[in-house]
PDB file of C-alpha atoms in Angstrom:
ATOM      1  CA  UNK A   1     114.819  84.649  91.395  1.00 86.00           C
ATOM      2  CA  UNK A   2     117.171  83.074  93.711  1.00 87.00           C
ATOM      3  CA  UNK A   3     118.281  87.009  95.333  1.00 88.00           C
ATOM      4  CA  UNK A   4     114.259  87.374  95.261  1.00 87.00           C
ATOM      5  CA  UNK A   5     114.078  84.102  98.069  1.00 87.00           C
ATOM      6  CA  UNK A   6     117.065  85.368  99.858  1.00 87.00           C
ATOM      7  CA  UNK A   7     115.585  88.582 100.575  1.00 86.00           C
ATOM      8  CA  UNK A   8     112.363  87.117 101.267  1.00 85.00           C
ATOM      9  CA  UNK A   9     114.454  84.599 103.946  1.00 86.00           C
ATOM     10  CA  UNK A  10     116.040  88.114 105.813  1.00 84.00           C
ATOM     11  CA  UNK A  11     112.529  89.557 105.978  1.00 84.00           C
ATOM     12  CA  UNK A  12     111.386  86.805 107.868  1.00 81.00           C
ATOM     13  CA  UNK A  13     114.438  86.293 110.032  1.00 77.00           C
ATOM     14  CA  UNK A  14     116.374  89.482 110.525  1.00 69.00           C
ATOM     15  CA  UNK A  15     119.891  88.777 110.882  1.00 59.00           C
ATOM     16  CA  UNK A  16     119.562  84.962 109.922  1.00 59.00           C
ATOM     17  CA  UNK A  17     119.798  84.542 113.935  1.00 58.00           C
ATOM     18  CA  UNK A  18     117.315  86.776 115.397  1.00 64.00           C
ATOM     19  CA  UNK A  19     114.345  84.961 115.012  1.00 70.00           C
ATOM     20  CA  UNK A  20     112.553  88.153 114.302  1.00 78.00           C
ATOM     21  CA  UNK A  21     109.812  88.636 111.667  1.00 84.00           C
ATOM     22  CA  UNK A  22     109.079  92.193 109.744  1.00 89.00           C
ATOM     23  CA  UNK A  23     105.505  90.753 109.765  1.00 91.00           C
ATOM     24  CA  UNK A  24     103.354  91.153 112.708  1.00 91.00           C
ATOM     25  CA  UNK A  25     101.262  88.486 113.301  1.00 90.00           C
ATOM     26  CA  UNK A  26      99.233  90.285 115.620  1.00 92.00           C
ATOM     27  CA  UNK A  27      98.709  93.502 113.803  1.00 93.00           C
ATOM     28  CA  UNK A  28      98.791  91.608 110.439  1.00 93.00           C
ATOM     29  CA  UNK A  29     100.983  94.440 109.046  1.00 95.00           C
ATOM     30  CA  UNK A  30     105.031  94.969 108.093  1.00 94.00           C
ATOM     31  CA  UNK A  31     106.822  96.844 110.731  1.00 94.00           C
ATOM     32  CA  UNK A  32     110.209  98.333 110.759  1.00 90.00           C
ATOM     33  CA  UNK A  33     112.854  96.941 113.108  1.00 88.00           C
ATOM     34  CA  UNK A  34     115.101  99.212 114.989  1.00 85.00           C
ATOM     35  CA  UNK A  35     118.336  97.640 115.965  1.00 80.00           C
ATOM     36  CA  UNK A  36     119.290  99.368 119.151  1.00 77.00           C
ATOM     37  CA  UNK A  37     123.014  99.176 120.312  1.00 73.00           C
ATOM     38  CA  UNK A  38     125.247 100.003 123.444  1.00 66.00           C
ATOM     39  CA  UNK A  39     123.400 100.660 126.700  1.00 57.00           C
ATOM     40  CA  UNK A  40     120.263  99.545 125.202  1.00 51.00           C
ATOM     41  CA  UNK A  41     121.549  95.899 125.333  1.00 57.00           C
ATOM     42  CA  UNK A  42     121.559  95.448 121.643  1.00 67.00           C
ATOM     43  CA  UNK A  43     117.894  94.531 121.375  1.00 76.00           C
ATOM     44  CA  UNK A  44     115.441  94.428 118.187  1.00 81.00           C
ATOM     45  CA  UNK A  45     112.514  97.062 118.629  1.00 82.00           C
ATOM     46  CA  UNK A  46     109.926  96.477 116.273  1.00 87.00           C
ATOM     47  CA  UNK A  47     108.636  99.974 115.635  1.00 92.00           C
ATOM     48  CA  UNK A  48     105.065  99.616 115.470  1.00 94.00           C
ATOM     49  CA  UNK A  49     104.120 102.738 113.083  1.00 95.00           C
ATOM     50  CA  UNK A  50     101.459 102.295 110.489  1.00 96.00           C
ATOM     51  CA  UNK A  51     103.599 103.705 107.470  1.00 96.00           C
ATOM     52  CA  UNK A  52     104.338 103.172 103.724  1.00 95.00           C
ATOM     53  CA  UNK A  53     106.800 100.963 104.968  1.00 93.00           C
ATOM     54  CA  UNK A  54     104.160  98.114 105.749  1.00 95.00           C
ATOM     55  CA  UNK A  55     102.966  98.507 102.028  1.00 96.00           C
ATOM     56  CA  UNK A  56     105.917  98.257 100.196  1.00 95.00           C
ATOM     57  CA  UNK A  57     106.553  94.398 100.204  1.00 93.00           C
ATOM     58  CA  UNK A  58     103.354  94.200  98.140  1.00 94.00           C
ATOM     59  CA  UNK A  59     105.276  96.081  95.524  1.00 95.00           C
ATOM     60  CA  UNK A  60     107.757  92.788  95.148  1.00 91.00           C
ATOM     61  CA  UNK A  61     105.252  90.776  92.669  1.00 92.00           C
ATOM     62  CA  UNK A  62     105.690  89.046  89.384  1.00 90.00           C
ATOM     63  CA  UNK A  63     103.560  86.796  87.410  1.00 89.00           C
ATOM     64  CA  UNK A  64     105.306  84.107  85.459  1.00 86.00           C
ATOM     65  CA  UNK A  65     103.537  82.715  82.371  1.00 85.00           C
ATOM     66  CA  UNK A  66     103.542  78.740  81.594  1.00 83.00           C
ATOM     67  CA  UNK A  67     104.701  80.118  78.152  1.00 88.00           C
ATOM     68  CA  UNK A  68     107.507  82.159  79.266  1.00 88.00           C
ATOM     69  CA  UNK A  69     108.890  79.669  81.069  1.00 86.00           C
ATOM     70  CA  UNK A  70     108.929  77.228  77.922  1.00 90.00           C
ATOM     71  CA  UNK A  71     110.850  79.598  76.223  1.00 94.00           C
ATOM     72  CA  UNK A  72     113.820  79.500  78.831  1.00 94.00           C
ATOM     73  CA  UNK A  73     114.041  76.123  79.512  1.00 93.00           C
ATOM     74  CA  UNK A  74     117.761  76.699  81.044  1.00 94.00           C
ATOM     75  CA  UNK A  75     116.271  78.968  83.823  1.00 90.00           C
ATOM     76  CA  UNK A  76     113.279  77.077  84.245  1.00 88.00           C
ATOM     77  CA  UNK A  77     115.461  73.810  85.071  1.00 91.00           C
ATOM     78  CA  UNK A  78     117.428  75.744  87.442  1.00 90.00           C
ATOM     79  CA  UNK A  79     114.409  77.428  89.039  1.00 85.00           C
ATOM     80  CA  UNK A  80     112.646  74.143  89.688  1.00 85.00           C
ATOM     81  CA  UNK A  81     116.233  72.991  91.049  1.00 90.00           C
ATOM     82  CA  UNK A  82     116.386  75.481  93.471  1.00 86.00           C
ATOM     83  CA  UNK A  83     112.577  75.016  94.667  1.00 84.00           C
ATOM     84  CA  UNK A  84     113.766  71.279  95.189  1.00 88.00           C
ATOM     85  CA  UNK A  85     116.982  71.598  97.031  1.00 90.00           C
ATOM     86  CA  UNK A  86     115.930  74.436  99.086  1.00 89.00           C
ATOM     87  CA  UNK A  87     112.627  74.030 100.168  1.00 86.00           C
ATOM     88  CA  UNK A  88     113.166  76.330 103.152  1.00 85.00           C
ATOM     89  CA  UNK A  89     113.325  79.128 100.958  1.00 85.00           C
ATOM     90  CA  UNK A  90     110.662  77.630  98.408  1.00 81.00           C
ATOM     91  CA  UNK A  91     107.823  77.807 101.304  1.00 78.00           C
ATOM     92  CA  UNK A  92     108.302  81.486 101.294  1.00 73.00           C
ATOM     93  CA  UNK A  93     107.115  82.088  97.787  1.00 70.00           C
ATOM     94  CA  UNK A  94     103.091  82.776  97.462  1.00 58.00           C
ATOM     95  CA  UNK A  95     101.611  79.738  96.034  1.00 60.00           C
ATOM     96  CA  UNK A  96     104.327  79.590  93.425  1.00 61.00           C
ATOM     97  CA  UNK A  97     103.420  75.585  93.034  1.00 59.00           C
ATOM     98  CA  UNK A  98      99.663  76.800  92.498  1.00 59.00           C
ATOM     99  CA  UNK A  99      98.810  77.389  89.093  1.00 61.00           C
ATOM    100  CA  UNK A 100      96.888  80.539  88.607  1.00 62.00           C
ATOM    101  CA  UNK A 101      94.503  81.541  85.869  1.00 62.00           C
ATOM    102  CA  UNK A 102      96.240  80.228  82.539  1.00 65.00           C
ATOM    103  CA  UNK A 103      98.604  78.040  84.658  1.00 72.00           C
ATOM    104  CA  UNK A 104     100.269  81.220  85.713  1.00 79.00           C
ATOM    105  CA  UNK A 105     102.674  81.279  88.568  1.00 82.00           C
ATOM    106  CA  UNK A 106     103.273  84.210  91.535  1.00 86.00           C
ATOM    107  CA  UNK A 107     106.118  85.414  92.843  1.00 86.00           C
ATOM    108  CA  UNK A 108     105.223  87.263  95.873  1.00 89.00           C
ATOM    109  CA  UNK A 109     105.883  88.246  99.221  1.00 86.00           C
ATOM    110  CA  UNK A 110     102.351  88.182 100.101  1.00 88.00           C
ATOM    111  CA  UNK A 111     100.306  85.056 100.599  1.00 83.00           C
ATOM    112  CA  UNK A 112      96.642  85.732  99.793  1.00 89.00           C
ATOM    113  CA  UNK A 113      95.559  85.914 103.439  1.00 92.00           C
ATOM    114  CA  UNK A 114      98.622  88.430 104.212  1.00 92.00           C
ATOM    115  CA  UNK A 115      97.351  90.519 101.038  1.00 94.00           C
ATOM    116  CA  UNK A 116      93.941  90.916 102.160  1.00 96.00           C
ATOM    117  CA  UNK A 117      94.973  91.719 105.584  1.00 96.00           C
ATOM    118  CA  UNK A 118      97.410  94.530 104.592  1.00 97.00           C
ATOM    119  CA  UNK A 119      94.772  95.999 101.848  1.00 98.00           C
ATOM    120  CA  UNK A 120      92.389  95.855 104.699  1.00 97.00           C
ATOM    121  CA  UNK A 121      94.465  99.156 106.227  1.00 97.00           C
ATOM    122  CA  UNK A 122      95.316 100.399 102.334  1.00 98.00           C
ATOM    123  CA  UNK A 123      91.541 100.407 101.845  1.00 98.00           C
ATOM    124  CA  UNK A 124      90.319 101.742 105.271  1.00 98.00           C
ATOM    125  CA  UNK A 125      89.220 105.781 104.908  1.00 98.00           C
ATOM    126  CA  UNK A 126      90.461 106.011 108.669  1.00 97.00           C
ATOM    127  CA  UNK A 127      93.895 104.737 107.897  1.00 98.00           C
ATOM    128  CA  UNK A 128      95.900 105.134 104.640  1.00 98.00           C
ATOM    129  CA  UNK A 129      93.083 105.625 102.000  1.00 98.00           C
ATOM    130  CA  UNK A 130      92.350 109.308 101.578  1.00 98.00           C
ATOM    131  CA  UNK A 131      89.880 110.990  99.254  1.00 97.00           C
ATOM    132  CA  UNK A 132      93.026 111.486  96.494  1.00 96.00           C
ATOM    133  CA  UNK A 133      95.304 108.640  97.004  1.00 97.00           C
ATOM    134  CA  UNK A 134      97.031 106.418  99.554  1.00 98.00           C
ATOM    135  CA  UNK A 135      98.720 108.536 102.405  1.00 98.00           C
ATOM    136  CA  UNK A 136     102.402 107.359 103.326  1.00 97.00           C
ATOM    137  CA  UNK A 137     101.434 107.429 107.394  1.00 97.00           C
ATOM    138  CA  UNK A 138      98.144 106.212 108.870  1.00 97.00           C
ATOM    139  CA  UNK A 139      95.684 108.765 109.840  1.00 97.00           C
ATOM    140  CA  UNK A 140      95.145 106.381 113.046  1.00 97.00           C
ATOM    141  CA  UNK A 141      98.436 108.100 114.300  1.00 97.00           C
ATOM    142  CA  UNK A 142      96.538 111.362 114.425  1.00 95.00           C
ATOM    143  CA  UNK A 143      94.863 110.244 117.785  1.00 96.00           C
ATOM    144  CA  UNK A 144      97.577 107.810 118.369  1.00 96.00           C
ATOM    145  CA  UNK A 145     101.394 108.979 118.127  1.00 95.00           C
ATOM    146  CA  UNK A 146     103.635 106.104 118.330  1.00 94.00           C
ATOM    147  CA  UNK A 147     106.559 107.124 120.675  1.00 94.00           C
ATOM    148  CA  UNK A 148     109.498 105.233 121.595  1.00 89.00           C
ATOM    149  CA  UNK A 149     111.696 105.803 124.719  1.00 87.00           C
ATOM    150  CA  UNK A 150     115.618 105.033 124.187  1.00 81.00           C
ATOM    151  CA  UNK A 151     118.502 106.211 126.702  1.00 79.00           C
ATOM    152  CA  UNK A 152     116.192 108.216 128.368  1.00 83.00           C
ATOM    153  CA  UNK A 153     115.076 110.303 125.344  1.00 85.00           C
ATOM    154  CA  UNK A 154     111.601 109.961 123.874  1.00 89.00           C
ATOM    155  CA  UNK A 155     110.755 110.021 120.234  1.00 87.00           C
ATOM    156  CA  UNK A 156     107.398 110.254 118.746  1.00 90.00           C
ATOM    157  CA  UNK A 157     105.741 110.046 114.958  1.00 91.00           C
ATOM    158  CA  UNK A 158     102.288 111.635 114.174  1.00 94.00           C
ATOM    159  CA  UNK A 159     100.219 111.831 111.504  1.00 95.00           C
ATOM    160  CA  UNK A 160     100.976 115.250 109.441  1.00 93.00           C
ATOM    161  CA  UNK A 161      99.292 115.209 106.333  1.00 94.00           C
ATOM    162  CA  UNK A 162     100.771 118.703 104.785  1.00 90.00           C
ATOM    163  CA  UNK A 163     103.449 120.915 106.387  1.00 86.00           C
ATOM    164  CA  UNK A 164     105.327 119.787 109.481  1.00 84.00           C
ATOM    165  CA  UNK A 165     104.682 120.692 112.910  1.00 81.00           C
ATOM    166  CA  UNK A 166     108.485 121.311 113.593  1.00 75.00           C
ATOM    167  CA  UNK A 167     111.458 122.391 111.545  1.00 69.00           C
ATOM    168  CA  UNK A 168     112.528 119.146 111.581  1.00 65.00           C
ATOM    169  CA  UNK A 169     113.232 118.032 107.260  1.00 63.00           C
ATOM    170  CA  UNK A 170     112.978 121.688 106.042  1.00 66.00           C
ATOM    171  CA  UNK A 171     109.664 122.086 107.183  1.00 69.00           C
ATOM    172  CA  UNK A 172     108.086 118.987 105.015  1.00 72.00           C
ATOM    173  CA  UNK A 173     106.221 116.671 106.726  1.00 74.00           C
ATOM    174  CA  UNK A 174     107.371 114.596 103.983  1.00 79.00           C
ATOM    175  CA  UNK A 175     106.146 110.555 104.886  1.00 86.00           C
ATOM    176  CA  UNK A 176     104.561 111.637 107.724  1.00 90.00           C
ATOM    177  CA  UNK A 177     100.913 111.409 105.794  1.00 93.00           C
ATOM    178  CA  UNK A 178     100.970 113.151 102.534  1.00 96.00           C
ATOM    179  CA  UNK A 179     100.030 111.116  99.210  1.00 97.00           C
ATOM    180  CA  UNK A 180     103.194 110.516  97.618  1.00 96.00           C
ATOM    181  CA  UNK A 181     102.586 109.760  93.546  1.00 94.00           C
ATOM    182  CA  UNK A 182     105.367 107.206  92.780  1.00 94.00           C
ATOM    183  CA  UNK A 183     104.497 104.816  95.838  1.00 96.00           C
ATOM    184  CA  UNK A 184     101.042 105.271  94.675  1.00 97.00           C
ATOM    185  CA  UNK A 185     101.724 104.364  91.346  1.00 96.00           C
ATOM    186  CA  UNK A 186     103.507 101.213  92.530  1.00 97.00           C
ATOM    187  CA  UNK A 187     100.427 100.358  94.754  1.00 97.00           C
ATOM    188  CA  UNK A 188      98.469 100.488  91.547  1.00 97.00           C
ATOM    189  CA  UNK A 189     100.826  98.743  89.402  1.00 96.00           C
ATOM    190  CA  UNK A 190     101.280  95.947  91.915  1.00 97.00           C
ATOM    191  CA  UNK A 191      97.758  95.500  92.452  1.00 97.00           C
ATOM    192  CA  UNK A 192      96.859  94.915  88.660  1.00 95.00           C
ATOM    193  CA  UNK A 193      99.426  92.335  88.597  1.00 94.00           C
ATOM    194  CA  UNK A 194      98.081  90.451  91.469  1.00 94.00           C
ATOM    195  CA  UNK A 195      94.488  90.929  89.462  1.00 94.00           C
ATOM    196  CA  UNK A 196      96.313  89.097  86.504  1.00 91.00           C
ATOM    197  CA  UNK A 197      97.161  86.094  88.624  1.00 90.00           C
ATOM    198  CA  UNK A 198      94.143  85.799  90.914  1.00 89.00           C
ATOM    199  CA  UNK A 199      91.548  87.078  88.243  1.00 88.00           C
ATOM    200  CA  UNK A 200      87.785  88.315  89.373  1.00 87.00           C
ATOM    201  CA  UNK A 201      87.666  86.137  92.371  1.00 88.00           C
ATOM    202  CA  UNK A 202      89.880  87.775  94.783  1.00 92.00           C
ATOM    203  CA  UNK A 203      87.748  90.589  96.336  1.00 96.00           C
ATOM    204  CA  UNK A 204      88.290  93.065  99.216  1.00 97.00           C
ATOM    205  CA  UNK A 205      86.157  95.664 100.642  1.00 97.00           C
ATOM    206  CA  UNK A 206      86.664  99.086  99.062  1.00 97.00           C
ATOM    207  CA  UNK A 207      86.648 101.242 101.239  1.00 97.00           C
ATOM    208  CA  UNK A 208      87.147  98.950 104.465  1.00 97.00           C
ATOM    209  CA  UNK A 209      84.195  98.552 106.157  1.00 96.00           C
ATOM    210  CA  UNK A 210      81.613  99.541 103.444  1.00 97.00           C
ATOM    211  CA  UNK A 211      80.416  96.093 102.388  1.00 96.00           C
ATOM    212  CA  UNK A 212      81.202  97.132  99.077  1.00 97.00           C
ATOM    213  CA  UNK A 213      83.394  94.360  97.357  1.00 97.00           C
ATOM    214  CA  UNK A 214      85.879  94.745  94.383  1.00 97.00           C
ATOM    215  CA  UNK A 215      88.012  92.777  92.664  1.00 97.00           C
ATOM    216  CA  UNK A 216      91.832  93.663  92.745  1.00 96.00           C
ATOM    217  CA  UNK A 217      92.009  95.446  89.375  1.00 95.00           C
ATOM    218  CA  UNK A 218      88.613  97.419  90.231  1.00 95.00           C
ATOM    219  CA  UNK A 219      90.533  98.344  93.069  1.00 97.00           C
ATOM    220  CA  UNK A 220      93.651  99.544  91.234  1.00 96.00           C
ATOM    221  CA  UNK A 221      91.058 101.750  88.917  1.00 95.00           C
ATOM    222  CA  UNK A 222      89.714 103.029  92.280  1.00 96.00           C
ATOM    223  CA  UNK A 223      93.142 104.337  93.497  1.00 97.00           C
ATOM    224  CA  UNK A 224      93.975 105.882  90.273  1.00 95.00           C
ATOM    225  CA  UNK A 225      90.401 107.482  89.795  1.00 94.00           C
ATOM    226  CA  UNK A 226      91.491 109.267  93.166  1.00 96.00           C
ATOM    227  CA  UNK A 227      94.591 110.211  92.089  1.00 96.00           C
ATOM    228  CA  UNK A 228      93.357 111.407  89.202  1.00 94.00           C
ATOM    229  CA  UNK A 229      90.938 113.805  90.722  1.00 94.00           C
ATOM    230  CA  UNK A 230      93.626 115.815  92.272  1.00 96.00           C
ATOM    231  CA  UNK A 231      94.022 117.694  89.346  1.00 95.00           C
ATOM    232  CA  UNK A 232      90.363 117.414  87.871  1.00 93.00           C
ATOM    233  CA  UNK A 233      87.360 120.102  88.560  1.00 93.00           C
ATOM    234  CA  UNK A 234      85.070 119.058  91.586  1.00 92.00           C
ATOM    235  CA  UNK A 235      81.082 119.598  90.767  1.00 92.00           C
ATOM    236  CA  UNK A 236      82.060 123.340  92.200  1.00 91.00           C
ATOM    237  CA  UNK A 237      85.021 123.476  89.493  1.00 93.00           C
ATOM    238  CA  UNK A 238      87.626 123.508  92.029  1.00 95.00           C
ATOM    239  CA  UNK A 239      90.750 121.412  91.851  1.00 96.00           C
ATOM    240  CA  UNK A 240      92.115 120.125  94.941  1.00 97.00           C
ATOM    241  CA  UNK A 241      95.394 120.343  93.872  1.00 97.00           C
ATOM    242  CA  UNK A 242      95.118 124.287  93.893  1.00 97.00           C
ATOM    243  CA  UNK A 243      93.812 124.155  97.534  1.00 96.00           C
ATOM    244  CA  UNK A 244      92.506 127.687  98.485  1.00 95.00           C
ATOM    245  CA  UNK A 245      94.059 129.696  96.353  1.00 96.00           C
ATOM    246  CA  UNK A 246      91.862 131.748  94.891  1.00 96.00           C
ATOM    247  CA  UNK A 247      94.072 132.732  92.063  1.00 96.00           C
ATOM    248  CA  UNK A 248      94.553 129.146  90.860  1.00 96.00           C
ATOM    249  CA  UNK A 249      90.904 128.109  91.469  1.00 97.00           C
ATOM    250  CA  UNK A 250      89.497 131.162  89.696  1.00 95.00           C
ATOM    251  CA  UNK A 251      91.630 133.428  87.393  1.00 96.00           C
ATOM    252  CA  UNK A 252      91.026 132.210  83.773  1.00 94.00           C
ATOM    253  CA  UNK A 253      94.925 132.794  83.129  1.00 96.00           C
ATOM    254  CA  UNK A 254      95.637 130.345  85.881  1.00 95.00           C
ATOM    255  CA  UNK A 255      92.775 127.956  86.318  1.00 94.00           C
ATOM    256  CA  UNK A 256      93.797 125.351  83.586  1.00 94.00           C
ATOM    257  CA  UNK A 257      97.479 125.658  83.897  1.00 94.00           C
ATOM    258  CA  UNK A 258      98.027 122.804  86.180  1.00 93.00           C
ATOM    259  CA  UNK A 259     101.180 122.505  88.845  1.00 95.00           C
ATOM    260  CA  UNK A 260     103.032 119.093  89.635  1.00 95.00           C
ATOM    261  CA  UNK A 261     103.472 119.286  93.334  1.00 95.00           C
ATOM    262  CA  UNK A 262     105.977 117.104  95.275  1.00 94.00           C
ATOM    263  CA  UNK A 263     103.378 115.319  97.157  1.00 95.00           C
ATOM    264  CA  UNK A 264      99.705 116.175  98.474  1.00 96.00           C
ATOM    265  CA  UNK A 265      98.143 117.070 101.375  1.00 96.00           C
ATOM    266  CA  UNK A 266      96.777 113.687 102.424  1.00 96.00           C
ATOM    267  CA  UNK A 267      93.031 115.065 103.710  1.00 97.00           C
ATOM    268  CA  UNK A 268      92.549 117.809 101.252  1.00 97.00           C
ATOM    269  CA  UNK A 269      94.635 116.729  98.048  1.00 97.00           C
ATOM    270  CA  UNK A 270      96.371 120.497  98.592  1.00 97.00           C
ATOM    271  CA  UNK A 271      99.755 120.650  96.445  1.00 96.00           C
ATOM    272  CA  UNK A 272     102.664 120.547  98.978  1.00 93.00           C
ATOM    273  CA  UNK A 273     106.237 121.161  98.400  1.00 90.00           C
ATOM    274  CA  UNK A 274     108.223 121.828  95.215  1.00 91.00           C
ATOM    275  CA  UNK A 275     105.374 122.863  92.332  1.00 93.00           C
ATOM    276  CA  UNK A 276     107.728 121.457  89.587  1.00 91.00           C
ATOM    277  CA  UNK A 277     107.828 117.551  90.208  1.00 88.00           C
ATOM    278  CA  UNK A 278     107.530 116.423  86.734  1.00 86.00           C
ATOM    279  CA  UNK A 279     109.698 113.586  87.224  1.00 87.00           C
ATOM    280  CA  UNK A 280     107.096 111.835  89.162  1.00 90.00           C
ATOM    281  CA  UNK A 281     103.785 113.432  89.429  1.00 93.00           C
ATOM    282  CA  UNK A 282     102.920 113.238  85.905  1.00 91.00           C
ATOM    283  CA  UNK A 283     102.252 109.875  86.423  1.00 90.00           C
ATOM    284  CA  UNK A 284      98.788 111.657  87.314  1.00 90.00           C
ATOM    285  CA  UNK A 285      98.238 111.522  83.581  1.00 89.00           C
ATOM    286  CA  UNK A 286      98.805 107.964  83.070  1.00 88.00           C
ATOM    287  CA  UNK A 287      96.294 107.403  86.052  1.00 88.00           C
ATOM    288  CA  UNK A 288      93.834 109.324  84.116  1.00 87.00           C
ATOM    289  CA  UNK A 289      94.439 107.696  80.965  1.00 87.00           C
ATOM    290  CA  UNK A 290      94.090 103.799  82.323  1.00 84.00           C
ATOM    291  CA  UNK A 291      90.671 104.853  84.345  1.00 82.00           C
ATOM    292  CA  UNK A 292      89.381 106.452  81.179  1.00 84.00           C
ATOM    293  CA  UNK A 293      90.627 103.789  78.982  1.00 83.00           C
ATOM    294  CA  UNK A 294      88.439 101.332  81.093  1.00 79.00           C
ATOM    295  CA  UNK A 295      85.444 103.431  81.079  1.00 77.00           C
ATOM    296  CA  UNK A 296      86.060 103.351  77.103  1.00 72.00           C
ATOM    297  CA  UNK A 297      85.974 107.174  77.480  1.00 69.00           C
ATOM    298  CA  UNK A 298      88.963 107.025  75.179  1.00 64.00           C
ATOM    299  CA  UNK A 299      90.635 104.616  73.121  1.00 65.00           C
ATOM    300  CA  UNK A 300      93.823 102.529  74.349  1.00 60.00           C
TER     301      UNK A 300
END
C-alpha cells in the first residue's frame, strides 16, 4: 500500500525535484517523459504520443471492502496511520476516504475526472478503439506523426497498424498501432474493478461521440465483445483473424481451426506476427465466455 502511494507520488513529480508530472493537464492524458542528457541540457521532454503508455495507469486499481479491512486490523490500522501522517501522499489516492457502493474504498491512480477523460480517448473510434479491440497507438498519429528533434536528429512515431514500414523491430510494428491481447485484457479487468466501486452511476459515451451511454461494466463487455469478434465468423462467414487468406477463410480443412496470433491489425483484425501465441492470445476464450455468460447464452 505504501509503495503504491510512493509510486503515485513519483508519477506526479518525476525524480522528486523536477516538478514534472506524467499527467498532462492540457491533453488530459498520461505521457512518457524523456530525460535528455549532455548537449540537450539535461532537459525533460514530455513525449506527446498517444499510446498504450497513457492507458497503463488505469491498470493500477483495487477495491477494498470494509469486510476485508475488518479481517486484517493491523493492516487497517497501519493504513490509517499512513493516511493521517502522510497527507501529501494520501491526497494522491482517488477518493479513498469516500465510501463507494457497500462502503467499499477505491485504490486508484485515476480520479473520476481523469478516468473519464482517458476513456474518452480509449473509446474513440478515430483514436484507440478499433472494431476488434483497443489499439496500442492512437489512429490520430496516422495523419499526425509525432516528431522530436534531438541534437540535430529527427525521430518520428506514426500509426502503423500491421507490418512495420521499416526493418526496425524485425519488420513488426509492435506497439505502433496493432491490437495486443494482454493489455486489452487488463483494460477489461480494470474497468470491471472500477465498475465494482462506482456501480451503474458512472457512465461514459461508447463509442465516444455516439451519444450512447454505458456503465463501466458494459464498456468492459463491449471491448471483450470486440476482442472475441476477431475469431468469430462475421455475417459473411469470414473470421477477421484470417484476413484475406482464402484457404483459411474457406477451406473446410482449415477455416474452423483457429490460430492465436501474436497481435492483430489495428484496423482489420488480421492476425500478425507469430501464429501460436497461446501464452496470452488465448485470453480471447475468456472474453468470449464472459460475454456469453452475461448474455445468458451459457451458464457461468
